[in-house]
Tab-separated table of C-alpha atoms in Angstrom:
chain	number	residue	atom	x	y	z
G	1	MET	CA	-15.422	-22.161	-167.861
G	2	PHE	CA	-18.383	-21.159	-166.171
G	3	ARG	CA	-21.282	-22.220	-164.261
G	4	PRO	CA	-23.728	-24.032	-166.303
G	5	LYS	CA	-27.143	-20.744	-166.574
G	6	ILE	CA	-30.468	-22.492	-164.611
G	7	GLY	CA	-33.363	-21.510	-165.841
G	8	LEU	CA	-36.746	-22.158	-164.029
G	9	ALA	CA	-39.766	-22.951	-165.902
G	10	LEU	CA	-42.911	-22.861	-164.532
G	11	GLY	CA	-46.021	-24.270	-164.923
G	12	GLY	CA	-49.630	-23.053	-164.608
G	13	GLY	CA	-52.909	-24.789	-162.704
G	14	GLY	CA	-54.577	-22.023	-160.657
G	15	PRO	CA	-53.615	-22.783	-156.383
G	16	LYS	CA	-51.827	-25.677	-156.780
G	17	GLY	CA	-49.227	-22.594	-157.803
G	18	LEU	CA	-48.930	-22.602	-153.776
G	19	ALA	CA	-46.006	-25.607	-155.052
G	20	HIS	CA	-43.932	-22.647	-156.686
G	21	ILE	CA	-43.164	-21.121	-153.541
G	22	GLY	CA	-42.271	-24.528	-152.036
G	23	VAL	CA	-40.035	-25.017	-155.313
G	24	ILE	CA	-38.312	-21.486	-154.847
G	25	LYS	CA	-38.039	-21.909	-150.667
G	26	ALA	CA	-36.254	-25.282	-151.583
G	27	LEU	CA	-33.913	-23.769	-154.237
G	28	GLU	CA	-32.788	-20.676	-151.914
G	29	LYS	CA	-31.988	-23.279	-148.771
G	30	ASN	CA	-29.659	-25.470	-150.581
G	31	ASN	CA	-27.660	-22.155	-152.819
G	32	ILE	CA	-29.003	-22.830	-156.009
G	33	PRO	CA	-29.248	-19.724	-158.387
G	34	ILE	CA	-31.948	-19.147	-160.351
G	35	ASP	CA	-30.719	-16.870	-163.666
G	36	PHE	CA	-33.777	-17.346	-165.712
G	37	ILE	CA	-37.748	-17.408	-164.997
G	38	ALA	CA	-40.539	-18.201	-167.643
G	39	GLY	CA	-44.325	-18.901	-166.090
G	40	THR	CA	-47.183	-19.959	-167.094
G	41	SER	CA	-50.079	-18.770	-165.419
G	42	VAL	CA	-49.610	-18.765	-162.207
G	43	GLY	CA	-46.273	-19.436	-163.013
G	44	SER	CA	-46.719	-16.553	-164.009
G	45	LEU	CA	-47.179	-14.612	-160.771
G	46	ILE	CA	-44.749	-16.089	-157.999
G	47	GLY	CA	-42.486	-16.535	-161.374
G	48	GLY	CA	-42.841	-12.833	-161.336
G	49	PHE	CA	-43.182	-12.064	-158.282
G	50	TYR	CA	-39.636	-13.545	-157.726
G	51	ALA	CA	-37.673	-12.212	-160.417
G	52	TYR	CA	-39.178	-9.407	-158.957
G	53	SER	CA	-38.221	-9.476	-155.396
G	54	LYS	CA	-35.156	-12.020	-155.090
G	55	ASN	CA	-36.595	-12.837	-152.192
G	56	ILE	CA	-39.551	-16.197	-151.350
G	57	ALA	CA	-40.465	-14.832	-147.853
G	58	THR	CA	-41.551	-11.923	-149.263
G	59	ILE	CA	-43.904	-13.990	-151.466
G	60	GLU	CA	-44.785	-16.021	-148.835
G	61	GLU	CA	-45.339	-13.316	-145.974
G	62	TYR	CA	-47.769	-11.978	-148.275
G	63	LEU	CA	-49.703	-14.785	-149.537
G	64	MET	CA	-50.141	-16.340	-146.466
G	65	LYS	CA	-51.573	-12.065	-144.436
G	66	LYS	CA	-54.014	-12.541	-147.631
G	67	ASN	CA	-58.222	-13.699	-145.898
G	68	TRP	CA	-60.210	-14.866	-147.173
G	69	LEU	CA	-62.404	-11.223	-147.170
G	70	GLN	CA	-60.232	-10.322	-149.130
G	71	ILE	CA	-58.804	-13.169	-151.684
G	72	LEU	CA	-62.380	-12.795	-152.047
G	73	SER	CA	-62.685	-8.850	-153.573
G	74	TYR	CA	-60.434	-9.377	-156.040
G	75	PHE	CA	-63.116	-12.174	-157.719
G	76	ALA	CA	-65.600	-9.871	-156.326
G	77	ASP	CA	-65.320	-8.068	-160.262
G	78	PRO	CA	-68.636	-9.200	-162.652
G	79	SER	CA	-67.791	-8.012	-166.414
G	80	ILE	CA	-70.613	-8.314	-169.226
G	81	ARG	CA	-68.850	-9.283	-171.807
G	82	GLY	CA	-65.043	-11.435	-172.349
G	83	GLY	CA	-65.464	-13.176	-169.340
G	84	LEU	CA	-66.944	-13.592	-165.665
G	85	ILE	CA	-64.660	-11.582	-164.129
G	86	GLU	CA	-63.166	-8.164	-165.320
G	87	GLY	CA	-60.001	-9.052	-163.568
G	88	ASN	CA	-58.603	-5.283	-162.659
G	89	LYS	CA	-59.014	-6.425	-159.014
G	90	MET	CA	-57.449	-8.876	-159.751
G	91	GLU	CA	-53.945	-6.295	-161.314
G	92	ARG	CA	-53.748	-3.657	-157.894
G	93	PHE	CA	-53.735	-7.024	-156.061
G	94	LEU	CA	-50.246	-7.378	-157.981
G	95	ASP	CA	-49.295	-4.220	-158.300
G	96	GLU	CA	-49.666	-3.741	-154.984
G	97	TYR	CA	-46.397	-6.253	-154.503
G	98	LEU	CA	-45.279	-4.838	-157.432
G	99	HIS	CA	-45.491	-1.743	-157.138
G	100	SER	CA	-46.164	-1.032	-160.817
G	101	SER	CA	-42.994	-1.547	-162.418
G	102	SER	CA	-42.565	-3.001	-165.085
G	103	PHE	CA	-39.912	-5.338	-166.509
G	104	SER	CA	-36.417	-3.098	-167.033
G	105	ASP	CA	-37.415	-3.041	-162.931
G	106	VAL	CA	-36.630	-7.557	-162.372
G	107	LYS	CA	-33.505	-9.072	-161.026
G	108	ILE	CA	-34.887	-11.825	-162.962
G	109	PRO	CA	-34.827	-12.095	-166.448
G	110	PHE	CA	-37.964	-13.488	-166.957
G	111	HIS	CA	-40.915	-13.819	-169.780
G	112	ALA	CA	-44.536	-14.150	-168.835
G	113	THR	CA	-46.619	-16.763	-171.304
G	114	SER	CA	-49.719	-15.356	-173.096
G	115	ILE	CA	-52.297	-15.990	-176.356
G	116	ASP	CA	-52.632	-13.694	-178.535
G	117	ILE	CA	-56.481	-14.326	-179.279
G	118	GLN	CA	-56.264	-12.341	-182.428
G	119	THR	CA	-52.974	-14.186	-183.968
G	120	GLY	CA	-53.580	-17.362	-182.213
G	121	ASP	CA	-49.962	-17.296	-181.963
G	122	LEU	CA	-48.445	-17.512	-177.673
G	123	VAL	CA	-46.308	-14.529	-176.992
G	124	ASN	CA	-43.789	-14.514	-174.296
G	125	LEU	CA	-44.304	-11.374	-172.880
G	126	ASN	CA	-41.190	-9.176	-172.040
G	127	SER	CA	-41.388	-5.217	-172.008
G	128	GLY	CA	-43.527	-2.683	-170.121
G	129	SER	CA	-46.043	-3.290	-167.064
G	130	LEU	CA	-45.157	-6.403	-164.953
G	131	SER	CA	-48.619	-6.640	-163.973
G	132	ARG	CA	-50.065	-6.467	-166.609
G	133	ALA	CA	-48.334	-9.319	-168.185
G	134	ILE	CA	-48.840	-11.292	-165.230
G	135	ARG	CA	-52.661	-10.773	-165.668
G	136	ALA	CA	-52.359	-11.294	-168.722
G	137	SER	CA	-51.392	-15.115	-168.803
G	138	CYS	CA	-53.177	-15.347	-165.559
G	139	ALA	CA	-56.030	-14.628	-167.262
G	140	VAL	CA	-58.176	-18.332	-167.968
G	141	PRO	CA	-60.694	-18.417	-170.705
G	142	ILE	CA	-64.891	-17.967	-169.920
G	143	LEU	CA	-63.110	-16.853	-166.052
G	144	PHE	CA	-60.995	-13.517	-166.638
G	145	LYS	CA	-61.586	-10.980	-169.901
G	146	PRO	CA	-59.271	-10.900	-172.675
G	147	VAL	CA	-56.310	-8.634	-171.572
G	148	GLU	CA	-55.246	-5.652	-173.574
G	149	ILE	CA	-52.010	-4.499	-174.456
G	150	SER	CA	-50.556	-2.599	-177.204
G	151	ASP	CA	-53.656	-3.155	-179.494
G	152	HIS	CA	-53.519	-6.754	-178.781
G	153	PHE	CA	-55.112	-9.313	-176.995
G	154	TYR	CA	-54.094	-12.210	-174.208
G	155	LEU	CA	-55.162	-15.173	-172.777
G	156	ASP	CA	-53.827	-17.630	-170.709
G	157	GLY	CA	-51.174	-19.018	-172.228
G	158	GLY	CA	-51.180	-22.604	-170.816
G	159	LEU	CA	-53.384	-23.748	-174.690
G	160	ILE	CA	-50.313	-23.617	-176.336
G	161	SER	CA	-47.278	-24.114	-172.779
G	162	SER	CA	-48.390	-25.226	-170.687
G	163	VAL	CA	-45.038	-25.426	-168.245
G	164	PRO	CA	-42.719	-22.962	-170.906
G	165	VAL	CA	-39.912	-25.144	-170.685
G	166	GLU	CA	-38.701	-23.897	-174.034
G	167	THR	CA	-39.693	-20.769	-172.870
G	168	VAL	CA	-36.715	-20.161	-170.845
G	169	ARG	CA	-34.300	-22.272	-172.614
G	170	LYS	CA	-34.414	-19.377	-175.667
G	171	MET	CA	-33.811	-17.597	-172.389
G	172	GLY	CA	-30.584	-19.007	-172.147
G	173	ALA	CA	-30.962	-21.857	-170.260
G	174	ASP	CA	-27.472	-24.208	-169.765
G	175	ILE	CA	-29.864	-26.024	-167.244
G	176	ILE	CA	-34.509	-26.466	-167.117
G	177	ILE	CA	-35.829	-26.943	-163.528
G	178	ALA	CA	-39.544	-27.728	-165.166
G	179	VAL	CA	-42.044	-27.250	-162.078
G	180	GLN	CA	-45.178	-29.267	-163.139
G	181	LEU	CA	-48.550	-29.069	-160.853
G	182	ASN	CA	-51.027	-30.735	-163.124
G	183	LYS	CA	-49.458	-34.057	-163.739
G	184	HIS	CA	-50.993	-35.943	-161.197
G	185	PHE	CA	-55.815	-35.577	-161.761
G	186	LYS	CA	-57.446	-36.097	-159.361
G	187	SER	CA	-62.100	-35.981	-160.742
G	188	HIS	CA	-64.780	-34.829	-158.192
G	189	GLU	CA	-67.025	-36.873	-155.993
G	190	ASP	CA	-69.688	-35.396	-157.776
G	191	ILE	CA	-69.687	-34.901	-162.014
G	192	ARG	CA	-73.586	-33.992	-162.082
G	193	SER	CA	-73.299	-31.044	-159.027
G	194	LEU	CA	-70.314	-29.127	-161.493
G	195	SER	CA	-71.422	-25.544	-162.477
G	196	ILE	CA	-70.908	-24.685	-166.045
G	197	GLN	CA	-67.452	-22.599	-165.125
G	198	GLU	CA	-65.729	-26.605	-162.508
G	199	ILE	CA	-66.401	-27.759	-165.759
G	200	GLY	CA	-64.108	-25.944	-167.404
G	201	GLU	CA	-61.980	-26.020	-165.046
G	202	ILE	CA	-61.453	-29.475	-164.435
G	203	ALA	CA	-61.782	-29.227	-169.435
G	204	LEU	CA	-58.622	-26.777	-169.229
G	205	GLN	CA	-56.647	-28.942	-166.396
G	206	ILE	CA	-56.351	-32.018	-168.686
G	207	VAL	CA	-55.712	-29.857	-171.476
G	208	GLU	CA	-52.695	-28.356	-169.624
G	209	GLY	CA	-51.725	-31.659	-168.055
G	210	ASN	CA	-51.941	-33.208	-171.525
G	211	ILE	CA	-49.654	-30.458	-173.301
G	212	ALA	CA	-46.977	-30.176	-169.926
G	213	LYS	CA	-46.278	-33.920	-170.807
G	214	ASN	CA	-44.495	-33.207	-173.795
G	215	GLU	CA	-43.004	-30.376	-173.086
G	216	VAL	CA	-41.864	-31.738	-169.525
G	217	LYS	CA	-40.053	-33.952	-171.010
G	218	ARG	CA	-36.462	-31.087	-172.998
G	219	ALA	CA	-36.054	-30.460	-168.840
G	220	ASN	CA	-33.141	-31.510	-167.163
G	221	TYR	CA	-35.343	-32.070	-163.858
G	222	ILE	CA	-38.674	-32.566	-163.302
G	223	ILE	CA	-41.332	-31.252	-160.221
G	224	CYS	CA	-43.783	-32.347	-159.859
G	225	PRO	CA	-45.601	-31.565	-156.654
G	226	SER	CA	-48.502	-34.025	-155.296
G	227	VAL	CA	-50.911	-31.060	-155.019
G	228	ALA	CA	-54.163	-31.666	-157.138
G	229	HIS	CA	-56.953	-31.839	-153.407
G	230	ILE	CA	-55.373	-28.155	-153.903
G	231	ARG	CA	-58.514	-25.768	-154.778
G	232	TRP	CA	-59.434	-22.263	-154.960
G	233	HIS	CA	-61.176	-21.996	-151.833
G	234	HIS	CA	-58.691	-23.557	-150.168
G	235	LEU	CA	-56.670	-20.498	-150.498
G	236	LEU	CA	-58.891	-19.179	-147.956
G	237	GLN	CA	-57.431	-21.518	-145.780
G	238	PRO	CA	-54.208	-20.408	-143.463
G	239	ASN	CA	-53.391	-24.659	-143.385
G	240	LYS	CA	-54.611	-25.185	-146.969
G	241	LYS	CA	-52.129	-22.338	-147.492
G	242	GLU	CA	-49.397	-23.868	-145.866
G	243	GLU	CA	-49.740	-27.353	-147.286
G	244	GLY	CA	-49.616	-26.790	-151.113
G	245	ILE	CA	-46.092	-25.032	-150.205
G	246	ARG	CA	-45.073	-27.471	-148.080
G	247	LEU	CA	-45.572	-29.866	-150.748
G	248	GLY	CA	-43.930	-28.105	-153.038
G	249	GLU	CA	-40.890	-27.768	-150.962
G	250	GLU	CA	-40.796	-31.559	-150.653
G	251	ALA	CA	-41.288	-32.607	-153.804
G	252	ALA	CA	-38.280	-30.016	-155.470
G	253	LEU	CA	-35.685	-31.683	-152.711
G	254	LYS	CA	-36.651	-34.791	-153.878
G	255	ILE	CA	-33.948	-33.596	-157.334
G	256	ILE	CA	-31.388	-30.744	-155.317
G	257	PRO	CA	-28.777	-33.461	-154.685
G	258	SER	CA	-28.649	-34.715	-158.126
G	259	ILE	CA	-28.360	-30.582	-159.197
G	260	LYS	CA	-25.856	-29.505	-155.806
G	261	LEU	CA	-24.044	-32.522	-158.272
G	262	ILE	CA	-23.617	-30.941	-161.316
G	263	LEU	CA	-22.884	-27.935	-160.043
G	264	GLY	CA	-19.889	-29.144	-158.001
G	265	LYS	CA	-18.553	-31.945	-161.548
G	266	ASN	CA	-18.835	-28.062	-163.192
G	267	LYS	CA	-17.123	-26.151	-160.417
G	268	ILE	CA	-14.190	-28.768	-159.931
G	269	GLU	CA	-12.915	-28.483	-163.881
G	270	LEU	CA	-13.804	-24.770	-163.558
G	271	SER	CA	-10.333	-24.435	-160.669
G	272	LEU	CA	-9.167	-28.152	-162.465
G	273	HIS	CA	-9.055	-25.446	-166.628
G	274	ASN	CA	-7.205	-22.077	-164.366
G	275	TRP	CA	-4.734	-24.432	-162.753
G	276	ILE	CA	-3.873	-25.560	-165.573
G	277	GLU	CA	-3.740	-21.587	-167.794
G	278	LYS	CA	-1.265	-20.989	-164.623
G	279	ILE	CA	0.725	-24.192	-164.992
G	280	LYS	CA	1.227	-23.097	-168.633
G	281	LYS	CA	2.523	-19.399	-167.839
G	282	LEU	CA	4.988	-20.594	-165.962
G	283	PHE	CA	5.952	-22.345	-168.855
């Protein structure tokens, strides 16, 4: 017997994705191996960064160092058609960390889920430019313009797969840890004052939350950080960014003992198997 392969399915949730950093920090600190990663939307961003560097500390540092002016500049990229934001500046933000790398450069097998809007199918992007694939997975409808890859156009995969459990299972994972960011829904105080963009964001959260309910049932472990209150403007506040990361870590720590127990049992079974094989060779 060998150690079971562990897959991480990181869900979408916009700014709530800060919690993914905390989750991975907790897994790293407790020596829980990650063999496969699949991510949707912001889950693909954090998942792709980690698959590339396998160093959560550098990811946290990179995002924490971005000040409010830098963050706003990535959204100052208006589009005439297809979406409010072109997305080219976002891709440059990704490239700053990923150094224009491709999927062949990752240290952990990684898939970014997206929707091909010409076929309506869910697509697991796993070749070519990492930054372009992550940008496609993060292309929230109306907010971002669809992303072109090899003559096909892609949008945020959350409309079909909010937490890509089945994707990471097909990659070869035996044990799947799902991170759902949108379980705890928090409504806005004054609905009448919301913009078209904010209404669209709420609608997407509701759709993705309902899709995730069924997806996470097929995971072995489910982590649901309490980050419903984390919103886009909180990315401009260092203390809120720290809070989002901390909440992810706290939620992950609750399942660590169970994962260690499974891995420990596997080690005992493997040791026993090896011992029996050695005895057999003596006779």
